XYZ file of C-alpha atoms in Angstrom:
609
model
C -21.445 4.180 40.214
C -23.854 2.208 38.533
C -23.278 -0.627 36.097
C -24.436 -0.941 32.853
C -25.578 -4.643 31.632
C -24.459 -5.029 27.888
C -27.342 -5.674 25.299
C -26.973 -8.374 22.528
C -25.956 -6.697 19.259
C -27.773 -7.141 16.312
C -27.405 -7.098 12.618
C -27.427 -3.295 11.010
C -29.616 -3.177 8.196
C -27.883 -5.158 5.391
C -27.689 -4.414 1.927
C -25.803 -6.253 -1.362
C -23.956 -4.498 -4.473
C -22.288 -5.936 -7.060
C -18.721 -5.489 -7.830
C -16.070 -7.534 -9.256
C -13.067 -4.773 -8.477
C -10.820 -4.105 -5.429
C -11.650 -2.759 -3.129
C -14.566 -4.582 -2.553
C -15.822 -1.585 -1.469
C -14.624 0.908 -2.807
C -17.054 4.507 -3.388
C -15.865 5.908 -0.246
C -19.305 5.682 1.792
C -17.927 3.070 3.929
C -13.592 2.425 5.032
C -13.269 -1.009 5.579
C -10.030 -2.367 7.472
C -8.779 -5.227 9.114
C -9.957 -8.110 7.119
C -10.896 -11.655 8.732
C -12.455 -14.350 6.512
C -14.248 -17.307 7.823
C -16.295 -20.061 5.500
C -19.814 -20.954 6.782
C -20.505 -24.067 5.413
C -23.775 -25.078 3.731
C -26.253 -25.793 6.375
C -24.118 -24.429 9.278
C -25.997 -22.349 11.974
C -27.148 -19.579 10.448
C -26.336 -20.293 6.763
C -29.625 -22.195 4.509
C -28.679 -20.784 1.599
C -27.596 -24.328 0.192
C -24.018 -23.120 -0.478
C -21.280 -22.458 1.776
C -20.370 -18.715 2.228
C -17.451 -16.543 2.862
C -17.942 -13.643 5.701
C -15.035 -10.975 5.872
C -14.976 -9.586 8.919
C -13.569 -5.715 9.301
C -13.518 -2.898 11.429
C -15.186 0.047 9.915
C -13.057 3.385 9.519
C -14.326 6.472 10.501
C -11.551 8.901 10.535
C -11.980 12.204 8.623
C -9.871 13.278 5.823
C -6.968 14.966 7.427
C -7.139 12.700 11.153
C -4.084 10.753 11.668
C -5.611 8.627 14.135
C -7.651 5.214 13.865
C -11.364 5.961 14.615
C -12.850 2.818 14.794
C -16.091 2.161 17.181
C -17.723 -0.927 15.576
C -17.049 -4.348 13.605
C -18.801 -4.818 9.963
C -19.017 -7.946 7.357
C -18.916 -8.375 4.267
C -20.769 -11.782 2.594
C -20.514 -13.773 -1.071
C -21.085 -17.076 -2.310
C -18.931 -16.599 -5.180
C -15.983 -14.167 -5.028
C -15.538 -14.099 -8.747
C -19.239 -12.752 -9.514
C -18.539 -10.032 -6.987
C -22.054 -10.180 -5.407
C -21.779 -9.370 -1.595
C -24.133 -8.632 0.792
C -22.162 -5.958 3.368
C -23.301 -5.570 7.145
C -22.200 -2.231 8.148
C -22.667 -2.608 11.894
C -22.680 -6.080 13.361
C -21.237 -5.574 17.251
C -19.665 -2.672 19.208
C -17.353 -3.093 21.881
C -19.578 -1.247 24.439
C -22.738 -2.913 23.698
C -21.987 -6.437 24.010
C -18.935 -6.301 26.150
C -20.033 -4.480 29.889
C -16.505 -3.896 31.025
C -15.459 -1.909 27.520
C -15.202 1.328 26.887
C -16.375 2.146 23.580
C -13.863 3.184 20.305
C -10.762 1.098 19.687
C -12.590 -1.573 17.744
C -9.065 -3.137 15.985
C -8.649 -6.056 14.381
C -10.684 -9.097 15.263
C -11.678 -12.857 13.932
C -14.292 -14.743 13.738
C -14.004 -18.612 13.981
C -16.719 -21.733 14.324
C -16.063 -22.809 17.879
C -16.237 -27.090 18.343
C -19.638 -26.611 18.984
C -20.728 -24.896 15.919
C -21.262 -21.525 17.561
C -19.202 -18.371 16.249
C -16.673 -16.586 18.334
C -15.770 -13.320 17.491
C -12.365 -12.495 19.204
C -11.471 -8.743 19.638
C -9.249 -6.305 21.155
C -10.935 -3.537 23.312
C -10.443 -1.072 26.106
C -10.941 -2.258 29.536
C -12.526 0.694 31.219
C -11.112 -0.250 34.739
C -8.405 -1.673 33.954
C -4.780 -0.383 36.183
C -2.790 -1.216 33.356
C -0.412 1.447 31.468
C -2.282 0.014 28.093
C -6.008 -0.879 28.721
C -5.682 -2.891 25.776
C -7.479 -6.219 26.331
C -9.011 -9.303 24.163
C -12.365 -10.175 24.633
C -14.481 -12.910 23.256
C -18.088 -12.730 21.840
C -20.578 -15.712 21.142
C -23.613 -16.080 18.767
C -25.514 -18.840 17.055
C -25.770 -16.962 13.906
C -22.699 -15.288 11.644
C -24.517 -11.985 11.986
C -25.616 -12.033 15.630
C -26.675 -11.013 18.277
C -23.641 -11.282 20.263
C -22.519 -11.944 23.675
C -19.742 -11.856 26.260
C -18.808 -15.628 25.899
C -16.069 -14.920 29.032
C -17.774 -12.151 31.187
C -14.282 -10.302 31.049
C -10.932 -10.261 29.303
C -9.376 -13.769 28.140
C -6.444 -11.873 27.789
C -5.056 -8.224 29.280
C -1.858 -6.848 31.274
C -3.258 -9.071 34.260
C -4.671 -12.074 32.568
C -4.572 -15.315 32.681
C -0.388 -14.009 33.542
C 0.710 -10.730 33.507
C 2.486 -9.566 30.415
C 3.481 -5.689 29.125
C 2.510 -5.974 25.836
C 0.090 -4.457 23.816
C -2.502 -6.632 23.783
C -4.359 -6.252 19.924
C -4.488 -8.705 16.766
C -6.122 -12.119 17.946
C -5.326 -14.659 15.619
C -7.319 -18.438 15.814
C -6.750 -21.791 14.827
C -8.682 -24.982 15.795
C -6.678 -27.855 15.260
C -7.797 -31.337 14.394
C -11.043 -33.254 14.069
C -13.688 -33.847 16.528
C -13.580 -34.975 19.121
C -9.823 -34.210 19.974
C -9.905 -30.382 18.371
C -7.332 -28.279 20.407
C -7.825 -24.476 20.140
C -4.981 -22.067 19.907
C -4.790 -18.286 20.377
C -1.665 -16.068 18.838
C -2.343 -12.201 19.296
C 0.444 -8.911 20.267
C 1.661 -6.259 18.774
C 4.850 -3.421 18.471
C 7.203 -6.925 17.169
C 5.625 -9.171 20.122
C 3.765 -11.848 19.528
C 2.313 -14.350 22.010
C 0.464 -17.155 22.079
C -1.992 -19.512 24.596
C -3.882 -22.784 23.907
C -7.482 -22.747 25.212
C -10.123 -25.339 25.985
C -12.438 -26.426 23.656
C -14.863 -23.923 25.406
C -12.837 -21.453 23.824
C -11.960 -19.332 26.546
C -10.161 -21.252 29.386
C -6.459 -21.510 29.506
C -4.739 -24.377 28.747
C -0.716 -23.051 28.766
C 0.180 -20.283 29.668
C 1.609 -17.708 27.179
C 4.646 -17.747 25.777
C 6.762 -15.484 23.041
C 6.472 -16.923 19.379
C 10.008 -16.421 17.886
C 11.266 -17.212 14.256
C 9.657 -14.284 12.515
C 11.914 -12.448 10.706
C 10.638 -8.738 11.018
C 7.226 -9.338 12.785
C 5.653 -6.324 13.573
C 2.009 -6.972 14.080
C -1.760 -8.512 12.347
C -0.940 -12.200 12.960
C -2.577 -14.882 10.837
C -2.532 -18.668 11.635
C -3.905 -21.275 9.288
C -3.266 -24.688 8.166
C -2.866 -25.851 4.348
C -2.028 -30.074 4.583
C -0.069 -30.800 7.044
C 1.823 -27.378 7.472
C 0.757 -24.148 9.605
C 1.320 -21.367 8.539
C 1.423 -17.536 10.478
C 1.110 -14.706 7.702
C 2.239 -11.215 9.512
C 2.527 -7.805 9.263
C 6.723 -7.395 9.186
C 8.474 -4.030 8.977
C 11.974 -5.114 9.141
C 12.873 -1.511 7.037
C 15.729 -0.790 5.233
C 17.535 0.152 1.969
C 17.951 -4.023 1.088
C 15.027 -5.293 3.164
C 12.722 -7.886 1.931
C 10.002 -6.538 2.901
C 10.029 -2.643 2.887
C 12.512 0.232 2.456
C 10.295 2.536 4.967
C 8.912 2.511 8.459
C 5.290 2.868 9.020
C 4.807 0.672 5.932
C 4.438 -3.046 6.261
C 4.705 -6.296 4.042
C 2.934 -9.413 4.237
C 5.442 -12.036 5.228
C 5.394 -15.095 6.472
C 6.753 -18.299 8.174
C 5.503 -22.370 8.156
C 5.860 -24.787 10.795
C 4.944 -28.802 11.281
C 3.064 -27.615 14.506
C 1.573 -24.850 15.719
C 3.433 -24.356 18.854
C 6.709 -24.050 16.125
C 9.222 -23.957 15.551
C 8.270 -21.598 12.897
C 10.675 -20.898 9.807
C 10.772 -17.502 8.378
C 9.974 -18.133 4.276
C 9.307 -14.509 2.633
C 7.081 -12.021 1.390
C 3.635 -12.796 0.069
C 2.304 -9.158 -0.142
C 4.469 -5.909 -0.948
C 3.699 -2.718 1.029
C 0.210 -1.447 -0.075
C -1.058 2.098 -0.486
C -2.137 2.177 3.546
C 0.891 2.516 5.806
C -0.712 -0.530 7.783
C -1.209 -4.153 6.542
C -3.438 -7.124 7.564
C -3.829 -10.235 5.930
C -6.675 -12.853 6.421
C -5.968 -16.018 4.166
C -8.040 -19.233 3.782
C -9.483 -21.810 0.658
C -13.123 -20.804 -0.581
C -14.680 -22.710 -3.348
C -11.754 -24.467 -3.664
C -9.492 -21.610 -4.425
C -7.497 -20.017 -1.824
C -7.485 -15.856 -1.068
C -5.794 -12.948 0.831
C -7.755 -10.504 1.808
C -6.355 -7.504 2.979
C -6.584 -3.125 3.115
C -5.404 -0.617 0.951
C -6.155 3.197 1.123
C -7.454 2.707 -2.559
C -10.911 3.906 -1.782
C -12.432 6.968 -3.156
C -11.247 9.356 -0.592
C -9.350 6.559 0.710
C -5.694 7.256 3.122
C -4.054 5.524 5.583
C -7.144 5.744 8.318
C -9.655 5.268 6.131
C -8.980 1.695 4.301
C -10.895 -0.520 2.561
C -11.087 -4.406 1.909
C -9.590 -5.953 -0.891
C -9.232 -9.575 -2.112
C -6.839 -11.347 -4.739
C -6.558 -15.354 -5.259
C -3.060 -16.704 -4.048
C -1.559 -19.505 -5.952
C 1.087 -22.204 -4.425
C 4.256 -23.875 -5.313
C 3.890 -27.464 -4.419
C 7.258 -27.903 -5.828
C 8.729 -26.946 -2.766
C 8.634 -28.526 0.489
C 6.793 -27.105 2.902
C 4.612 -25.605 -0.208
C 5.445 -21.629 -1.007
C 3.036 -18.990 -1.489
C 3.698 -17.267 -4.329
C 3.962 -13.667 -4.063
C 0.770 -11.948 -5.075
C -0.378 -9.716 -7.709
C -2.482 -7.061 -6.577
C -5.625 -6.300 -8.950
C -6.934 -3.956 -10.373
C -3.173 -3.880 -12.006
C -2.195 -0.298 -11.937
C -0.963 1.128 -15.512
C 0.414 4.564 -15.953
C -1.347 7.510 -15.570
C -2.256 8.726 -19.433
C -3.533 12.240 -18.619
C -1.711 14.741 -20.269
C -0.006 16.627 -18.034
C 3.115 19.133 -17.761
C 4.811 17.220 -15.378
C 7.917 15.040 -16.230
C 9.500 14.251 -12.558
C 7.445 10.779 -12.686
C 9.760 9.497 -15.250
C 12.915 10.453 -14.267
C 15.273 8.709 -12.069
C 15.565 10.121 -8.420
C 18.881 10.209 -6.453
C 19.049 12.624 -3.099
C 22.274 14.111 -1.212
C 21.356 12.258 1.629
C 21.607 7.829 1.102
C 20.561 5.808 2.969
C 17.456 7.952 3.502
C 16.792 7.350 6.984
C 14.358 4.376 6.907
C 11.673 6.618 8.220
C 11.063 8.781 4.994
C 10.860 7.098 0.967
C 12.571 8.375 -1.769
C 9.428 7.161 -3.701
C 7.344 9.788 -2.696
C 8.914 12.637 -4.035
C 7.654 11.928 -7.405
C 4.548 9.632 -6.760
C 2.341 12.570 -8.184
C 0.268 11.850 -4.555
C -0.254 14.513 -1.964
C -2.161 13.565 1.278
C -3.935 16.008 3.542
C -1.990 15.086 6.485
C 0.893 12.901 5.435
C 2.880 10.315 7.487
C 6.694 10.475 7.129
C 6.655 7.492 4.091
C 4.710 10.371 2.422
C 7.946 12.131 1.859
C 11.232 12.354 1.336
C 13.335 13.894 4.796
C 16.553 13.994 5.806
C 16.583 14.041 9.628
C 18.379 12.327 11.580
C 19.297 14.973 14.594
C 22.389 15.881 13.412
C 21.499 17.811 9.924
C 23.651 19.076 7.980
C 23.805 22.982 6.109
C 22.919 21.144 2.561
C 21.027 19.098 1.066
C 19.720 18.166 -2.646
C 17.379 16.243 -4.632
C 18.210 15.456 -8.514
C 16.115 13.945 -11.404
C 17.788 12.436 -14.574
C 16.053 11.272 -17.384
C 17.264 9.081 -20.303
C 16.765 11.286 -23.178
C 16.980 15.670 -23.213
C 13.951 16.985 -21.808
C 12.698 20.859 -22.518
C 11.044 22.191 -18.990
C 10.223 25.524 -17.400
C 8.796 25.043 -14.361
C 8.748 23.280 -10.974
C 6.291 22.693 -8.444
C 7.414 21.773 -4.353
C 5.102 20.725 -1.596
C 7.268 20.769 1.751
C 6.421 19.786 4.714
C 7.880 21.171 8.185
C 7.229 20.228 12.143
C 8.971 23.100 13.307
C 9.510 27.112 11.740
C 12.142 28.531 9.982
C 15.048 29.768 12.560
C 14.754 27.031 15.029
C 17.556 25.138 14.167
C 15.232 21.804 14.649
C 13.127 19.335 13.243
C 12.090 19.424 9.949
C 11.283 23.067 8.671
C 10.894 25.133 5.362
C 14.767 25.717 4.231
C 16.157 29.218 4.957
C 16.799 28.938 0.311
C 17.138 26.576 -2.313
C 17.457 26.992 -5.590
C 17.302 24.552 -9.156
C 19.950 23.923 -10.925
C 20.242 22.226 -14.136
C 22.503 20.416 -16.203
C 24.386 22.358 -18.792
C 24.598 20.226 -21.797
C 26.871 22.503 -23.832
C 28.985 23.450 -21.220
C 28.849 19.879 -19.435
C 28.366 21.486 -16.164
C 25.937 22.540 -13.264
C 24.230 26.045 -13.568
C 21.158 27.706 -12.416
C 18.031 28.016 -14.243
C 17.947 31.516 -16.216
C 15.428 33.955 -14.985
C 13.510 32.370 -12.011
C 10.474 34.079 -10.971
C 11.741 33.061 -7.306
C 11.757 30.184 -4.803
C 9.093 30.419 -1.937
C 9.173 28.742 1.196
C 5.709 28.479 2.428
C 4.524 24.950 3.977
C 0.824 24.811 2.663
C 0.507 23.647 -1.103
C 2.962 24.103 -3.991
C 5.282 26.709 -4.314
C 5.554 27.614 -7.921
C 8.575 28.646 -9.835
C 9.250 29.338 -13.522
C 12.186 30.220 -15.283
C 12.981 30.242 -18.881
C 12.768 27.267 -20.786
C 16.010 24.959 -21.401
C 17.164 21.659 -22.359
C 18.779 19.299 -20.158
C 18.903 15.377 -19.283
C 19.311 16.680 -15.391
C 17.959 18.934 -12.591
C 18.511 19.125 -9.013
C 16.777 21.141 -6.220
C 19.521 22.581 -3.404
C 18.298 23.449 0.018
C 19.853 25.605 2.095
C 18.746 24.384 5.275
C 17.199 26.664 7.891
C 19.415 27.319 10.948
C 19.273 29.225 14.431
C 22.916 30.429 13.763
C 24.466 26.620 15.504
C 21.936 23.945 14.393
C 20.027 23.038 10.688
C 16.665 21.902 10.437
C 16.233 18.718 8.084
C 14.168 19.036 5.378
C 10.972 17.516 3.771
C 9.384 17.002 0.583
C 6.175 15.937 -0.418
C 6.546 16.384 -3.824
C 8.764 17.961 -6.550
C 7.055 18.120 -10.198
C 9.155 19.251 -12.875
C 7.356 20.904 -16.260
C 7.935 20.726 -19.762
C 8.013 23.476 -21.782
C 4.992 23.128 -24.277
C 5.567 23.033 -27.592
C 4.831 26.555 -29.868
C 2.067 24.276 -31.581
C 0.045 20.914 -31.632
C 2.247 18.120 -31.444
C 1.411 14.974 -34.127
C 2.400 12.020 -34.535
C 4.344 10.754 -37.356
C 2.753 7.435 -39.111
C 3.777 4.121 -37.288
C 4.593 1.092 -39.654
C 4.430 -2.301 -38.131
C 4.455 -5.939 -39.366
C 1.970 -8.559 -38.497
C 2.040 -10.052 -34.790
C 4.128 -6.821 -33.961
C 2.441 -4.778 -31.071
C 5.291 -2.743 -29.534
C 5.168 1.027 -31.213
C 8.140 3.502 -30.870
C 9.093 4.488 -27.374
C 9.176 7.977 -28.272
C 7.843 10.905 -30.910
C 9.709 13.848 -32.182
C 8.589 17.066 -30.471
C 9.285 20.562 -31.679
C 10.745 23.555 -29.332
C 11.167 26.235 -32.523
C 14.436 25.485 -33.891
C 15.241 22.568 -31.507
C 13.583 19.050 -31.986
C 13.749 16.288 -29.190
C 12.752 12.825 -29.288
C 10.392 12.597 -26.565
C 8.784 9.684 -24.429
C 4.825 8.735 -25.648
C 2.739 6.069 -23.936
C 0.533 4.702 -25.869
C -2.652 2.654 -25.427
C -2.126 -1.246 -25.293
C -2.084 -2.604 -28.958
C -3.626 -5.951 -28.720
C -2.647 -9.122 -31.051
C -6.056 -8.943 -32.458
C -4.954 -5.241 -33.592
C -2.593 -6.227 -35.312
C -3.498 -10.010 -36.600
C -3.077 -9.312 -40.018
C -2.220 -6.435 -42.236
C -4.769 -3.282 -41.905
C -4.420 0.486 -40.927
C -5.837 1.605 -37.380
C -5.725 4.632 -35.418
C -4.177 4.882 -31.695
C -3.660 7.185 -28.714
C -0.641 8.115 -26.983
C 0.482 10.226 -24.331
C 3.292 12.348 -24.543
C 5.372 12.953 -21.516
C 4.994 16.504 -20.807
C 2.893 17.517 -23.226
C -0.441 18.664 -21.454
C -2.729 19.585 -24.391
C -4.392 16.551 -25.188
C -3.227 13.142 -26.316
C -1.692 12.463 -29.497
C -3.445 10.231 -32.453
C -1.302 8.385 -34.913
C -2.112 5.467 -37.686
C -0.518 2.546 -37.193
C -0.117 0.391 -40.745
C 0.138 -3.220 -40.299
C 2.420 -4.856 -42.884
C 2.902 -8.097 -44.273
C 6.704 -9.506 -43.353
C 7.737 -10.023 -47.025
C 6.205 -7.218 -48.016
C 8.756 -4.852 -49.765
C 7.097 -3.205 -52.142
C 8.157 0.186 -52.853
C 10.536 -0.355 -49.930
C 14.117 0.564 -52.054
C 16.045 2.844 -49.390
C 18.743 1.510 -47.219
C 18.046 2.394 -43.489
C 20.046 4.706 -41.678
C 21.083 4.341 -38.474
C 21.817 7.185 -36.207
C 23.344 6.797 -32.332
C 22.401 9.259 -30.038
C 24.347 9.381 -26.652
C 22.414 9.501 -23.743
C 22.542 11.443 -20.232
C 25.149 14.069 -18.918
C 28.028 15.206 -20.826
C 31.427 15.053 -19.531
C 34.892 15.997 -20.441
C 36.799 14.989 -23.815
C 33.730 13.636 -25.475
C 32.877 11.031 -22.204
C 29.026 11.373 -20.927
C 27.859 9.925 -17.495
């Protein structure tokens, strides 16, 4: 068959927005995943702008909505002088496998990097298909060249640097390239880490920056590598930043599969020994991680991907950055663990649902590090969720029972629930997850101090698309559980799955308001909760309320502020908040009263749990 000769790639048209919040992208007209940063310094090849400039490097997303797969056919950039003004210039489309690299098929653009070789050129490392290749995973690493940061680009090597076959045979999968050149001219010394699935590898090259040096060997020392290698040098210590997804109910790192932290170890060389020294990045919203991490303008960054996007999800990420900050106290220097921005508050929208406050506990601990207890009341519902989406209890061996429970800290007044499960496999199999044969809520019985089912349900579907709806009449109760009666075949259960349980309030007969707030000056915490009237019965009820700023409340004044009243979906509340003087007592001649309320479930002889 005939032979196709690869064309240079060149820059997609280019365009620059402004925007100083993560993602960097973030409108959902363009997932972004896979971050590498390199600096191009002033007056480097390809860079007169008179100051030096970060690229990010990324694959580009394309997978719809509900695909759980990674569609990726190309490699995109994103460019700034200044990270904190938030102007970038994004290249959508710099290189595609195919085009530049004649023995790739196309697709399967995963992460890559970008570093100035010795001789001031730019090589853009990348894992591909090789079209012919014999091995069981045609997973190989190939290596582009260009003068410029933005192209055109060619095959620097003519075929893979690495593979199943090359430069030694190996059964890995071959992805994540990670590069660090080492030293000062003339003496640099170029090495390669890459590998994938808790193998990592690694191979010094020449300084053409494709020949063997070593041959590869097995990097060993970090604790709960998974994948998305990082090398880089601060000082005299190297550092490798990783994905790790060492799960469990006390990890580090995460309490779920599929989700990853950023971890990472140091080392006084970068053939190692390398030291295992924590977590620099908790498990974000994507089920994958991948960190870049350098110093720009002399400030150092992560960059990594979240599924924070508009329309974002776990195939269709976007790019964010945050500044990381060091402790030099320590020897070899610690990165601190980072703070994600934009810093997420609580939701405020008044709503009828109260499971996001409560306290979760299930039938089954440990949850089987596969599925996250978080998840059943996240108030998130994906299209096609992975198992960290939900809360499951199989394990292959399921037993006829199962149960989820909410407490919350004070009585709450509800009426209503809302379930979203999920199932692999129908009811009356006896497998996998499916739909449970019944279940039914229960609450608990404050009077009585015990367990009993919710008066008057209007029933308890099964189905496995959307919420199934239930209401029942309303009562009062610091505790609620949801019992499944798992589905069976007569000698085998199904497990079960949940996506999400809400609970809802009651609503109150009429408008709630909020009583007037008195604080002194300097003061800016307001009660934790309102009263709330159910007819005869009034509960003290959570309220969120806007921020109150020290400005607010510098010196004495009345103001008005919004809360948010958990449960109560009508609207927010409004109350006045006076600002007093301390030594202000005038008028003030009534004792306070004091009155305990105990909290959570009543036991017997006057105990409560």
């Amino acid at each position: 068959g005939l032979v196709g000769v690869a064309a240079p790639a060149h820059a997609a048209d280019s365009y620059t927005f402004t925007n100083t919040t993560n993602p960097i992208l973030g409108d959902g007209s363009y997932y972004s995943a896979d971050p590498a940063p390199v600096v191009v310094p002033a007056g480097a090849a390809g860079n007169d702008s008179g100051k030096d400039q970060l690229y990010i490097y990324t694959g580009h997303d394309e997978a719809g909505p509900s695909t759980n797969d990674f569609v990726m056919n190309e490699w995109g950039a994103f460019r700034t002088t200044d990270v904190e003004a938030g102007e970038w210039t994004h290249y959508p489309s710099l290189m595609r496998p195919e085009q530049v690299f004649a023995w790739a098929t196309s697709g399967r653009a995963y992460a890559g990097q970008v570093v100035r070789g010795v001789d001031g050129r730019y090589y853009w490392y990348v894992p591909i298909n090789e079209r012919d290749s014999p091995a069981s995973d045609k997973f190989a690493i190939g290596v582009a060249v260009s003068e410029s940061p933005t192209g055109p680009w060619t095959d620097h090597a003519g075929g893979p640097i690495i593979s199943q076959r090359v430069p030694t045979p190996n059964t890995i999968h071959n992805i994540d390239p990670t590069i660090l050149i080492d030293g000062t001219a003339p003496n640099q010394r170029v090495y390669l880490w890459w590998g994938s699935f808790s193998q990592l590898r690694m191979i010094e090259l020449q300084q053409d920056m494709k020949t063997p040096v070593t041959t590869q060997r097995s990097v060993t020392g970090l604790t709960g590598f998974f994948e998305a290698a990082w090398a880089f040098k601060r000082n005299d210590t190297y550092y490798l930043a990783y994905a790790g997804n060492n799960a469990g109910p006390t990890s580090q790192c995460t309490p779920a599969n599929y989700h990853a932290c950023i971890a990472y170890a140091t080392a006084s060389s970068p053939q190692g020994p390398w030291t295992y020294r924590g977590t620099v990045l908790a498990p974000v919203s994507s089920t994958t991680s991948h960190p870049g991490i350098l110093e720009f303008g002399g400030s150092w960054y992560i960059v990594y991907h979240t599924a924070d996007a508009v329309g974002g999800g776990h195939f269709r990420r976007s790019v964010a950055i945050d500044p990381i900050e060091w402790d030099d106290t320590q020897s070899p220097p610690r990165m601190k663990p980072v703070t994600t921005t934009p810093v997420r508050g609580p939701d405020l929208t008044p709503r009828p649902n109260i499971a996001q406050a409560a306290r979760v506990t299930v039938s089954n601990e440990p949850v089987p590090t596969q599925y996250w207890v978080k998840a059943l009341n996240d108030e998130i519902v994906r299209l096609n969720p992975l198992p960290p989406d939900m809360w499951g209890t199989w394990t292959g061996n399921n037993p006829p029972q199962q149960w989820v429970q909410y407490t919350w800290d004070q009585p709450m007044r509800i009426s209503g629930s809302q379930i979203e499960f999920w199932n692999d496999s129908p009811q009356g199999s006896g497998v996998g997850v499916a739909a449970p044969a019944r279940w039914r809520i229960q609450y608990w019985d404050l009077a009585a101090g015990r367990w009993a089912d919710v008066p008057n349900p209007s029933g308890f579907p099964t189905g496995t698309r959307g919420f199934q709806d239930t209401t029942f009449d309303p009562v009062t109760t610091t505790q609620v559980r949801a019992v499944f009666d798992a589905s069976t075949n007569g000698s085998t259960y199904s497990a079960v799955a949940v996506e999400e349980w809400k609970v809802l309030a009651a609503q109150p007969e009429s408008a709630v308001t909020a009583p007037d707030i008195k604080v002194e000056v300097g003061e800016t915490e307001l009660p934790a909760s309102i009263p709330v009237s159910f007819g005869a019965e009034t509960l003290w009820v959570p309220v969120l309320w806007d921020p109150v700023r020290p400005e607010d409340v510098a010196v004495p004044r009345t103001f008005d502020t919004r809360g948010t009243v958990l449960g109560y979906a009508a609207e927010r509340v409004v109350a006045q908040v006076t600002v007093v003087s301390p030594d202000d007592t005038d008028g003030d001649e009534t004792a306070p009263t004091l009155t305990l309320t105990a909290l959570g479930s009543a036991g017997g002889a006057g105990w409560f749990r």
